[in-house]
Coordinates of C-alpha atoms and ligand atoms in Angstrom, one line a residue:
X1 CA 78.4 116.9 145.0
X2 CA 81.4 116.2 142.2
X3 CA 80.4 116.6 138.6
X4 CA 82.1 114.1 136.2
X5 CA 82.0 115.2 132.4
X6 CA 82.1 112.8 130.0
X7 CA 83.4 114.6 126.3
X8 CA 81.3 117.0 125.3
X9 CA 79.4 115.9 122.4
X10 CA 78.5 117.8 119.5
X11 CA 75.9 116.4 116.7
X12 CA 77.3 119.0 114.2
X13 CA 79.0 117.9 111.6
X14 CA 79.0 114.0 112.7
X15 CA 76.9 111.2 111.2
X16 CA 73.5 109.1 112.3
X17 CA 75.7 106.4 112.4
X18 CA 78.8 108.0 115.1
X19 CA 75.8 109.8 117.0
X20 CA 73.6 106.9 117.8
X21 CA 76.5 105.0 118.7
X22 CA 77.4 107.2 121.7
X23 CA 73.8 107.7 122.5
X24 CA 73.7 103.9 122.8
X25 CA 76.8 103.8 124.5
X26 CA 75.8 106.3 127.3
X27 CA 72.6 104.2 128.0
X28 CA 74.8 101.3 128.3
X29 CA 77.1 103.6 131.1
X30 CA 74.3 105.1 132.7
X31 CA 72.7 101.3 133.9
X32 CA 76.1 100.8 134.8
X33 CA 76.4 103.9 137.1
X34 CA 72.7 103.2 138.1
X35 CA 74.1 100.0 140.0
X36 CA 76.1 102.1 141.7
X37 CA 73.5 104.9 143.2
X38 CA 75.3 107.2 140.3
X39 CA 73.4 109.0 138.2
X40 CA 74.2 110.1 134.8
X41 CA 72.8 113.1 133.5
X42 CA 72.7 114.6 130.4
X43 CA 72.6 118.6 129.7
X44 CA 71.8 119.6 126.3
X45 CA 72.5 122.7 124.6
X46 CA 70.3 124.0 121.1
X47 CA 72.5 125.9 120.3
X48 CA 76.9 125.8 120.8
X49 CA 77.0 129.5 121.8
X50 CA 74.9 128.4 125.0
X51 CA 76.6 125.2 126.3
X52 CA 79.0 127.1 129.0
X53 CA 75.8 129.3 130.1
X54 CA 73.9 125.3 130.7
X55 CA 76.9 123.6 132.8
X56 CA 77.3 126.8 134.7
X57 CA 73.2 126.6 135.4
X58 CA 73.6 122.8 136.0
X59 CA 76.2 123.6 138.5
X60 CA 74.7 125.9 140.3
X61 CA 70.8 124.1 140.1
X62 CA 72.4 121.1 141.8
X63 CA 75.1 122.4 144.6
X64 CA 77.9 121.4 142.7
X65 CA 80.9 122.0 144.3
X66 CA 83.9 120.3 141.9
X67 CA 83.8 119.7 138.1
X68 CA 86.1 117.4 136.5
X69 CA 86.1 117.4 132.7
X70 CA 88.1 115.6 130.0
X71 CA 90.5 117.8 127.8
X72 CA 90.3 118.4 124.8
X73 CA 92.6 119.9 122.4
X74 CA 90.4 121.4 119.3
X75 CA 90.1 125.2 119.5
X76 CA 86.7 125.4 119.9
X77 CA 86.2 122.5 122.7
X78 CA 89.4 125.1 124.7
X79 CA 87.8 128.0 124.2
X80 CA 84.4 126.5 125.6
X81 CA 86.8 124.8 128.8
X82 CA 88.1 128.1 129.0
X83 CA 85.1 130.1 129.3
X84 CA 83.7 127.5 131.9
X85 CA 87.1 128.4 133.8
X86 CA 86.4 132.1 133.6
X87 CA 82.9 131.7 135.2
X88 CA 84.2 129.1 138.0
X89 CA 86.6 132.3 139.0
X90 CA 83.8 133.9 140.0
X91 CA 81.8 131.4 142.0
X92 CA 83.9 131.0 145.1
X93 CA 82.8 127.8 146.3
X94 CA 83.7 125.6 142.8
X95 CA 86.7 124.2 141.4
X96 CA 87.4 122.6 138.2
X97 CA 89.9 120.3 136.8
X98 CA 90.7 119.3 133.4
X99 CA 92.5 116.0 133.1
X100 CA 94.2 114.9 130.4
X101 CA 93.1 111.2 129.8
X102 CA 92.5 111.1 125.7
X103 CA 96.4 109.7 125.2
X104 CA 98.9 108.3 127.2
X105 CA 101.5 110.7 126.7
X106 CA 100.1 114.3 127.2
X107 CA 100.1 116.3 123.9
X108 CA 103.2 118.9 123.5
X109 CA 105.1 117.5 125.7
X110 CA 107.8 115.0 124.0
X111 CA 109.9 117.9 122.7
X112 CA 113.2 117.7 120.9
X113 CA 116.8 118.5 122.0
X114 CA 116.4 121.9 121.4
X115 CA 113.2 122.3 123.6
X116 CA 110.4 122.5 120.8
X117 CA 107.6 119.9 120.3
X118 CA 108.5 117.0 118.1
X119 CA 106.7 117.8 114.4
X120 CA 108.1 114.8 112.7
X121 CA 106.5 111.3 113.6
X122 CA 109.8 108.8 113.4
X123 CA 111.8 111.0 116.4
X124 CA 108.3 111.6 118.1
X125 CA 107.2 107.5 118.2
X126 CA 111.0 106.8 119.5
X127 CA 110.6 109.6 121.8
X128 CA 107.1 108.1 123.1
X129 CA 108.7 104.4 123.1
X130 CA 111.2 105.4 125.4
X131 CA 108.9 107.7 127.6
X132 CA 106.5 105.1 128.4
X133 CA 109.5 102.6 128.7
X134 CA 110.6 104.7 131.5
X135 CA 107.5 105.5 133.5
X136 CA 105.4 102.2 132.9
X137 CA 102.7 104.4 135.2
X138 CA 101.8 106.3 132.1
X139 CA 99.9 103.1 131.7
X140 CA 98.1 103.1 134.9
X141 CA 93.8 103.3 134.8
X142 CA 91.9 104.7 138.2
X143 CA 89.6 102.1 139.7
X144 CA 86.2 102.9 139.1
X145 CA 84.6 105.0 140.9
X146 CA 82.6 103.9 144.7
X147 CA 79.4 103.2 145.1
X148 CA 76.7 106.2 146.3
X149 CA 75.1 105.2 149.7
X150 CA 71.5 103.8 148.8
X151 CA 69.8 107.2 149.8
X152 CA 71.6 109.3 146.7
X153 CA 68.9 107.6 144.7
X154 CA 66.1 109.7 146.5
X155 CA 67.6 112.8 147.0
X156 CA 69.1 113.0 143.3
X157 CA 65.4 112.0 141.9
X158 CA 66.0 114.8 139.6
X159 CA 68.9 113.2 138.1
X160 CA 68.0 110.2 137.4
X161 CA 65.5 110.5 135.9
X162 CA 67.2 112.4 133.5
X163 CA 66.8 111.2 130.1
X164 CA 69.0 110.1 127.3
X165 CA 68.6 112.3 124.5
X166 CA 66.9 110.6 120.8
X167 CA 68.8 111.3 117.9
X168 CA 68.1 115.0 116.3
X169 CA 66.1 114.8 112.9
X170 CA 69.3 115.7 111.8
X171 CA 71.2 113.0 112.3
X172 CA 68.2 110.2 111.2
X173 CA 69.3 106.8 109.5
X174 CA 68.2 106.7 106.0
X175 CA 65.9 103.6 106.7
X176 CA 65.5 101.4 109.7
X177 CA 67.6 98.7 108.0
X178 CA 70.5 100.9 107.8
X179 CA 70.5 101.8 111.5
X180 CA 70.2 97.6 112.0
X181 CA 73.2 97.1 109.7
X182 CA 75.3 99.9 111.7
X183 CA 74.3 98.6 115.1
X184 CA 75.4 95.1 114.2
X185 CA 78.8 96.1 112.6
X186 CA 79.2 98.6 115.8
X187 CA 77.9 97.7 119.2
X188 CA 77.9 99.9 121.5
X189 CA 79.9 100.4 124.8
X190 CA 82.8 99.8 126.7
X191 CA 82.0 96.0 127.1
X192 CA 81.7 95.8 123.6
X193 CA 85.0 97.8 122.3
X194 CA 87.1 95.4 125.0
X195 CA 85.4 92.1 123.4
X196 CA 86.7 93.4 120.4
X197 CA 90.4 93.9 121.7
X198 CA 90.9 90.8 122.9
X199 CA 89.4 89.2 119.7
X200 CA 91.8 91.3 117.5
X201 CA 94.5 90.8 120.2
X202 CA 93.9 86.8 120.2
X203 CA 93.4 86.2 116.2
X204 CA 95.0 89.2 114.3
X205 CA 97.3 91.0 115.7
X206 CA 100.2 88.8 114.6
X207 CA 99.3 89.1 111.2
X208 CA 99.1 92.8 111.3
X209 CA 102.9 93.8 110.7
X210 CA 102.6 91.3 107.2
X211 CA 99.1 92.1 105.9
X212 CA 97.8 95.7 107.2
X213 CA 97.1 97.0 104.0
X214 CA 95.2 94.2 102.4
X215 CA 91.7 95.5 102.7
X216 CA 90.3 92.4 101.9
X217 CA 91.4 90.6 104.8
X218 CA 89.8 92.9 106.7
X219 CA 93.5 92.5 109.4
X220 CA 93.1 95.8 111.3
X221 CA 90.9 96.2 114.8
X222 CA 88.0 98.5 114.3
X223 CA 88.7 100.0 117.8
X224 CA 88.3 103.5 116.2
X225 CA 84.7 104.2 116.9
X226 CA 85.8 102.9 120.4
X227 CA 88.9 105.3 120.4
X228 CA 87.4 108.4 119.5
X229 CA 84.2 108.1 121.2
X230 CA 86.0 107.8 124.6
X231 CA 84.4 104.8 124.7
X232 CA 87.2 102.8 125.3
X233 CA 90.3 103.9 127.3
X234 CA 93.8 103.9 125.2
X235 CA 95.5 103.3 128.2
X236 CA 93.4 100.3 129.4
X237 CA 94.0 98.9 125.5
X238 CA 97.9 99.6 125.9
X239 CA 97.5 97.5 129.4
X240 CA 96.2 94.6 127.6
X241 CA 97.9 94.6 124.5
X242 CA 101.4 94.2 126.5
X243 CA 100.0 91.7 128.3
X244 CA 99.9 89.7 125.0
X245 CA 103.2 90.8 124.0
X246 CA 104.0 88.7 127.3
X247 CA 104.9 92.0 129.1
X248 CA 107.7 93.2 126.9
X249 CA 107.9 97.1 125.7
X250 CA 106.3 97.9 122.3
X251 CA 108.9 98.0 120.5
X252 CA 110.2 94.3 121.1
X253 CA 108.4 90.6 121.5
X254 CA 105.6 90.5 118.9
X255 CA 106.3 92.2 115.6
X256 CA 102.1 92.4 115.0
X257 CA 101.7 93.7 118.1
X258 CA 104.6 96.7 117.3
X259 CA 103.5 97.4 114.3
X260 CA 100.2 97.8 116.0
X261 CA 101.2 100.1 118.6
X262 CA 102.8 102.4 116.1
X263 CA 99.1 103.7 115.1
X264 CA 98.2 103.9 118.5
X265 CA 101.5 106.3 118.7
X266 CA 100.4 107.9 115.1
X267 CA 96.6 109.2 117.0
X268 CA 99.0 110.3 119.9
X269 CA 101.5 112.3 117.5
X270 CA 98.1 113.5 115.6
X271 CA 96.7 114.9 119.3
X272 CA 100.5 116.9 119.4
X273 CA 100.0 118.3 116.3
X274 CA 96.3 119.8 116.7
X275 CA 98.1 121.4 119.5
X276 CA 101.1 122.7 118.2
X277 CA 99.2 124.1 114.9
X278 CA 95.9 125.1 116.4
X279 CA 94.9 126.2 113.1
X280 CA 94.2 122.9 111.8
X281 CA 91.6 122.7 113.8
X282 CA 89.8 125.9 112.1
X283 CA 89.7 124.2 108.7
X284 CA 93.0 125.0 107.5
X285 CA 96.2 123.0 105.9
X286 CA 98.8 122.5 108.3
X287 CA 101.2 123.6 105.4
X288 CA 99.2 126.9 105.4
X289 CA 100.2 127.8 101.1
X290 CA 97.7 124.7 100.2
X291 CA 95.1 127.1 100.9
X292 CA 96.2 129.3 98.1
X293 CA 95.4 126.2 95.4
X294 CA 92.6 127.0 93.2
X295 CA 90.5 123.9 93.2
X296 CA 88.0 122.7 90.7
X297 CA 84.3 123.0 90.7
X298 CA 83.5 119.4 89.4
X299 CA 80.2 119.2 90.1
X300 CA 79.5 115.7 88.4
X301 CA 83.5 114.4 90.1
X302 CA 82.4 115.7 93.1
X303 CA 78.8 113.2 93.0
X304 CA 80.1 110.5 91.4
X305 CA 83.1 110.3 94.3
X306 CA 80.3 110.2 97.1
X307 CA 78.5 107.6 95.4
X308 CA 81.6 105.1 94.5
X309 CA 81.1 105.8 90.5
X310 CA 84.4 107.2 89.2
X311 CA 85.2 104.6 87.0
X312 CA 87.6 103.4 89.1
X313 CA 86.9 100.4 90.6
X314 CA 89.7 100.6 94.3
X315 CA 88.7 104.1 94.5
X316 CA 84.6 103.4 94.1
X317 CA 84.8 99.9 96.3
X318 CA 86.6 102.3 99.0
X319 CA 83.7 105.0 98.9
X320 CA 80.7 102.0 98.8
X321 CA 82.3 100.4 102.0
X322 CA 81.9 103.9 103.6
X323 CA 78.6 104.6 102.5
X324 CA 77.4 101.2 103.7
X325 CA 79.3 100.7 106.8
X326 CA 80.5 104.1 108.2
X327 CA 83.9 102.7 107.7
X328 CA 87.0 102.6 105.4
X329 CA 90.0 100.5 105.5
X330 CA 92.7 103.2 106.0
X331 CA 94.3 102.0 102.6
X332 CA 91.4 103.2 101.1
X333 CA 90.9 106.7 102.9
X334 CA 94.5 107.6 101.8
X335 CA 93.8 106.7 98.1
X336 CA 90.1 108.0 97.9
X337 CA 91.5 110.8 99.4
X338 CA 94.1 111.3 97.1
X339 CA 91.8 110.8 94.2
X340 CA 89.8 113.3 95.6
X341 CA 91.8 116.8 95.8
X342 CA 94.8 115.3 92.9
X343 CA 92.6 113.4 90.4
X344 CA 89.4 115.5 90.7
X345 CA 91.0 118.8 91.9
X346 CA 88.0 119.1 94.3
X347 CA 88.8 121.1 97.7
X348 CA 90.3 118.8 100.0
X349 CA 87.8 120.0 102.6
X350 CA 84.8 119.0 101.1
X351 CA 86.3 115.3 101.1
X352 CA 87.5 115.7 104.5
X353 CA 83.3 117.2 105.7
X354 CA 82.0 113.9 103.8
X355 CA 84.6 111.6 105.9
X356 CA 82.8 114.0 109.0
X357 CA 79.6 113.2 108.2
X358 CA 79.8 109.6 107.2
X359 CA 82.3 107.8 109.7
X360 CA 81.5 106.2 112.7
X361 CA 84.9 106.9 114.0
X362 CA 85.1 110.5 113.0
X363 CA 88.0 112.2 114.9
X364 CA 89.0 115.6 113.8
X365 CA 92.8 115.3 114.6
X366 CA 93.1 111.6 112.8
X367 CA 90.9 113.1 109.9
X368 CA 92.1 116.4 109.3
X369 CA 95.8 114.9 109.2
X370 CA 94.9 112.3 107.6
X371 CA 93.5 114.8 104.6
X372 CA 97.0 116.9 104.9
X373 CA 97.0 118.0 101.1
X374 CA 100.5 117.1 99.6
X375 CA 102.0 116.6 96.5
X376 CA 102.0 112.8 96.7
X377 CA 99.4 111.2 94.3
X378 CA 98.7 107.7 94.5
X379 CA 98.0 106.0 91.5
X380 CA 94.7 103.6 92.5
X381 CA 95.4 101.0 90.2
X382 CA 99.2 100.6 90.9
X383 CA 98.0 100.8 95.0
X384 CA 94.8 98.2 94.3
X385 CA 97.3 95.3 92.4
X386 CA 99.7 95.7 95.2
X387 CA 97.4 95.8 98.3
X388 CA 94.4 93.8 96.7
X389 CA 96.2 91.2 94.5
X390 CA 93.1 89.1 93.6
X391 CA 90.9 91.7 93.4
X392 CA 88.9 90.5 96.6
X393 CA 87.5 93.4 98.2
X394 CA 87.4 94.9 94.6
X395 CA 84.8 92.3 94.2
X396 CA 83.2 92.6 97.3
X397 CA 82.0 96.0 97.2
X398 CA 81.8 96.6 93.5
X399 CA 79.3 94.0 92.4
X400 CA 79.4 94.8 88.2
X401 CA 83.1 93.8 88.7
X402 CA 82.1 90.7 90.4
X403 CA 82.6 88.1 87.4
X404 CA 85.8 89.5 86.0
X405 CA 89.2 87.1 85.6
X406 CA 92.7 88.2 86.2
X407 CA 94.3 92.2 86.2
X408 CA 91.5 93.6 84.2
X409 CA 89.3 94.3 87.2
X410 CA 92.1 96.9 88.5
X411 CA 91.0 99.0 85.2
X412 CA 88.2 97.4 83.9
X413 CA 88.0 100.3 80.5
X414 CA 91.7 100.0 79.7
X415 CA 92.0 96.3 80.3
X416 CA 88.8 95.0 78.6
X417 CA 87.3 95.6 74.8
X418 CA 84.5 98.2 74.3
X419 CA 82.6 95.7 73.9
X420 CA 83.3 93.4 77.0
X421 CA 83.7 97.0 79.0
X422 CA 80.3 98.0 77.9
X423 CA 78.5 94.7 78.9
X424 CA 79.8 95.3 82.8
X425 CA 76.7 98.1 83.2
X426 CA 80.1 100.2 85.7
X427 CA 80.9 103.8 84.4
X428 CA 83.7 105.3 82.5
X429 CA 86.3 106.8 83.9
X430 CA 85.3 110.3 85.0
X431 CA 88.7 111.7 84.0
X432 CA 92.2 110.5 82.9
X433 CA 94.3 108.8 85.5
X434 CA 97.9 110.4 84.3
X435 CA 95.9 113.5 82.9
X436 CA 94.7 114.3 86.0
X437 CA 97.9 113.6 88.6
X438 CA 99.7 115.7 85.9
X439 CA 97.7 118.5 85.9
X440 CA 97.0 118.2 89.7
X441 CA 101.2 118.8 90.5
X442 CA 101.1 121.1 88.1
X443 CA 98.3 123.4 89.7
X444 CA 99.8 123.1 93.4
X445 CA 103.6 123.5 91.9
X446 CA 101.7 127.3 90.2
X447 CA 99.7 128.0 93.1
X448 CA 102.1 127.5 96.0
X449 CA 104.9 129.5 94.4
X450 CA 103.6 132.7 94.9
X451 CA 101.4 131.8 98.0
X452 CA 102.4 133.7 101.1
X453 CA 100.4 132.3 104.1
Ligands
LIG1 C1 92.0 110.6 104.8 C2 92.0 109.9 106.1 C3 91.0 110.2 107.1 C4 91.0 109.5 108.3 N1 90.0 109.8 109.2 C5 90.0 109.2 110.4 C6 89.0 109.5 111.4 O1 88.1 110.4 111.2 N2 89.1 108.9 112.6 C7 90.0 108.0 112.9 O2 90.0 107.4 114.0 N3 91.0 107.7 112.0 C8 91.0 108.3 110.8 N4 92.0 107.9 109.9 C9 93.1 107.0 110.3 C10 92.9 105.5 110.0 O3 92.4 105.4 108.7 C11 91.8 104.9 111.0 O4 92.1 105.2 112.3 C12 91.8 103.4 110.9 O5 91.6 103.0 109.5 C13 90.7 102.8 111.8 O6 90.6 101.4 111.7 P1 91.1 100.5 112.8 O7 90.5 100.9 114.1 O8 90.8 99.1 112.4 O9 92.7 100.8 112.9 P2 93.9 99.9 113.4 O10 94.8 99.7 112.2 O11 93.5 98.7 114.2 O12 94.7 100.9 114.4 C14 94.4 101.0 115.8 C15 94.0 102.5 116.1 O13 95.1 103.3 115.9 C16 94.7 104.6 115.4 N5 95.1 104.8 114.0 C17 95.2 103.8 113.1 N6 95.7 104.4 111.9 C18 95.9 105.7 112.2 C19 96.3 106.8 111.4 N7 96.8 106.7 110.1 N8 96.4 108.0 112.0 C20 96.0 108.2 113.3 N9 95.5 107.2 114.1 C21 95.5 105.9 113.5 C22 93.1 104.5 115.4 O14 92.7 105.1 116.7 C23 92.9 103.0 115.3 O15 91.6 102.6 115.9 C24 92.1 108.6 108.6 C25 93.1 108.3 107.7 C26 93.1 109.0 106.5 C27 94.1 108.7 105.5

């Protein structure tokens, strides 16, 4: 018999929302594979020590002869694959192969002239345009797998019957409503994430090159949870998005549809770099001195950032959308995060474990790049009158802002009397906009002089 591992999922660290969404989705898969004589089974682990010891028992409790498994590139997930490796060794009468199906391009491999692995996105996306230009296979899905002859379904009993696992107490929604809300917004499943393609790929898409970072128009796909679930393939999405670009390469026909494909090539370029600096995996800066910045203990910034209640209104509209809908527009994770370790001087990391525990798409290479500490600080009213000119999504997510005219809901306490300010029932700012960036270059410029990583 051929064992086929889906990822390996882990329920540390993740939130209700991403969990129940690939419990769901594997009960979706498994009545799929059920019409097909396959079972699905699902070994669980209590603690992460243990999980080689329970695929190698699997294995051997069920006459397993091959194992195929999914790579992945964090250093735990290797060090797990490797260990599973080490044990095959010694039973003679298994293999095991690790496929690389999580991008298009495999990561490491687009190197430079002089050999090494691209680091720097514009050379890598050329470099990836012209690859998958060159070998369109790159593109290429496997059909699905056969049918099982009618008798697998008695002699695997066992399997079948396995169950899918409920969510740990852990990882419980807050109310019942909330795991309504989250369903709704996220449906499960391959089905699902395609439906959602074509939608985006039929009414968006075209309008995504012009309007990206306009929040309020809501113009990107929400195909991450699909993405970094495995839910959906990227290469089945690639197959479909050139079909509506009318067959032409990425990087001609459809300017939406390129400027599209460029984050597609930004997760594959993130995937590269977890595996040419392992050690952003282990909860460290790529540009290793950041770890010598001494950050703040703001208690009271730290709260009032989870809850959307700086003060300021872009930032706390950003960290209410994620709170309510396990999502934020990426406009809004760059500034939040900004606000976050520049503004409030909190440790990056603790921003980047809320993003972990809160998203529905949480995917530590897209997440822990994404929090890269640098010195750029953005400025969340200059970034909220350029990206939300009428103050929509402001208002959408901030309701004590909701009856406010003209520029003053950007910065509600510099733009309004006391008086008028006061009336709105929204907070003060917790610290000074220019203050703050000012004193947050000036910490990094201190602490990164001496630091010797
Ligand atoms: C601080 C921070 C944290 C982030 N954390 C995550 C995370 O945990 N999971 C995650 O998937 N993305 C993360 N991103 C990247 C990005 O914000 C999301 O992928 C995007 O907002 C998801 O919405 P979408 O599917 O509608 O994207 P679209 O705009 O439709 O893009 C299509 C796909 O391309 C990929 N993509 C888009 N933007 C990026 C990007 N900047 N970097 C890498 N891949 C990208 C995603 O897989 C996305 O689904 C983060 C960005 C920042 C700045």
């Amino acid at each position: 018999m051929y064992l086929y591992s889906p990822s390996d999922f882990t329920f540390h660290g993740t939130s209700p929302a991403r969990s129940d969404f690939i419990l769901d989705g594997l009960r979706i898969l498994r009545e799929q594979l059920k019409q097909k004589n396959i079972p699905l089974a699902i070994v669980t682990a209590e603690e992460r020590g243990a999980k080689m010891q329970k695929v190698i028992e699997f294995v051997k409790e069920h006459d397993i002869s091959h194992i195929y498994a999914n790579m992945e590139y964090e250093v735990d997930e290797l060090r797990r694959d490797i260990g599973v490796a080490k044990q095959v060794l010694e039973e003679k009468t298994l293999a095991f192969d690790v496929l690389h199906d999580q991008t298009v391009v495999v990561p490491g491999t687009l190197t430079t002239g002089s050999g090494g692995p691209h680091k720097v996105f514009t050379p890598y996306s050329k470099a990836w345009l012209t690859e998958t230009k060159r070998d369109p296979g790159l593109l290429d899905t496997v059909p699905p797998p056969e049918a099982n002859d009618d008798s697998a379904v008695s002699n695997l009993r066992k399997l079948f019957d396995s169950k899918i696992p409920d969510l740990p107490d852990s990882k419980q929604f807050d109310s019942a409503e909330a795991q309504d809300r989250i369903r709704r917004l996220w449906p499960a499943g391959n089905a699902a994430g395609m439906k959602r393609l074509a939608d985006f790929l039929h009414n968006k898409v075209s309008d995504y090159a012009a309007h990206r970072s306009e929040p309020a128009r809501d113009p990107s796909s929400r195909l991450s949870a699909y993405f970094s679930s495995g839910t959906i393939s990227v290469r089945q999405v690639l197959q479909q998005t050139k079909k509506a670009n009318g067959g032409k390469h990425f990087d001609a026909g459809d300017a939406g549809i390129s400027a599209w494909v460029r984050e597609i090539i930004f997760r594959e370029f993130y995937r590269q770099v977890t595996v040419t600096t392992p050690h952003t995996a282990m909860n460290l800066p790529q540009n290793l001195k950041f770890d010598f910045v001494e950050w703040e203990d703001d208690v009271e910034g730290w709260e009032k950032w989870c809850e959307g209640k700086t003060g300021v209104p872009f930032i706390d509209a950003g960290m209410r959308q994620i709170n309510t809908e396990a999502y934020m527009h990426n406009r809004l994770r760059m500034n939040t995060a900004s606000y976050l370790r520049a503004n409030l001087l909190i440790d990056y990391r603790k921003g980047e474990r809320y993003f972990a525990e809160h998203l529905i798409d949480w995917d530590l290479s897209n997440n822990t790049q994404g929090w890269e500490p640098s010195y750029t600080v953005f400025n969340p009213v200059v970034q909220a009158e350029k990206c939300d000119k009428h103050g929509d999504y402001i208002r959408q997510w901030v309701p004590e802002l909701r009856g406010l005219k003209g520029k003053a809901i950007f910065a509600p306490h510099d733009r309004l009397s006391k008086e008028e300010f006061e009336k709105l029932g929204y907070p003060y700012p917790h610290v000074n906009y220019s203050e703050s960036a000012q004193r947050a270059k000036q910490r990094y410029k201190r602490d990164l002089a001496d630091a010797d990583p």
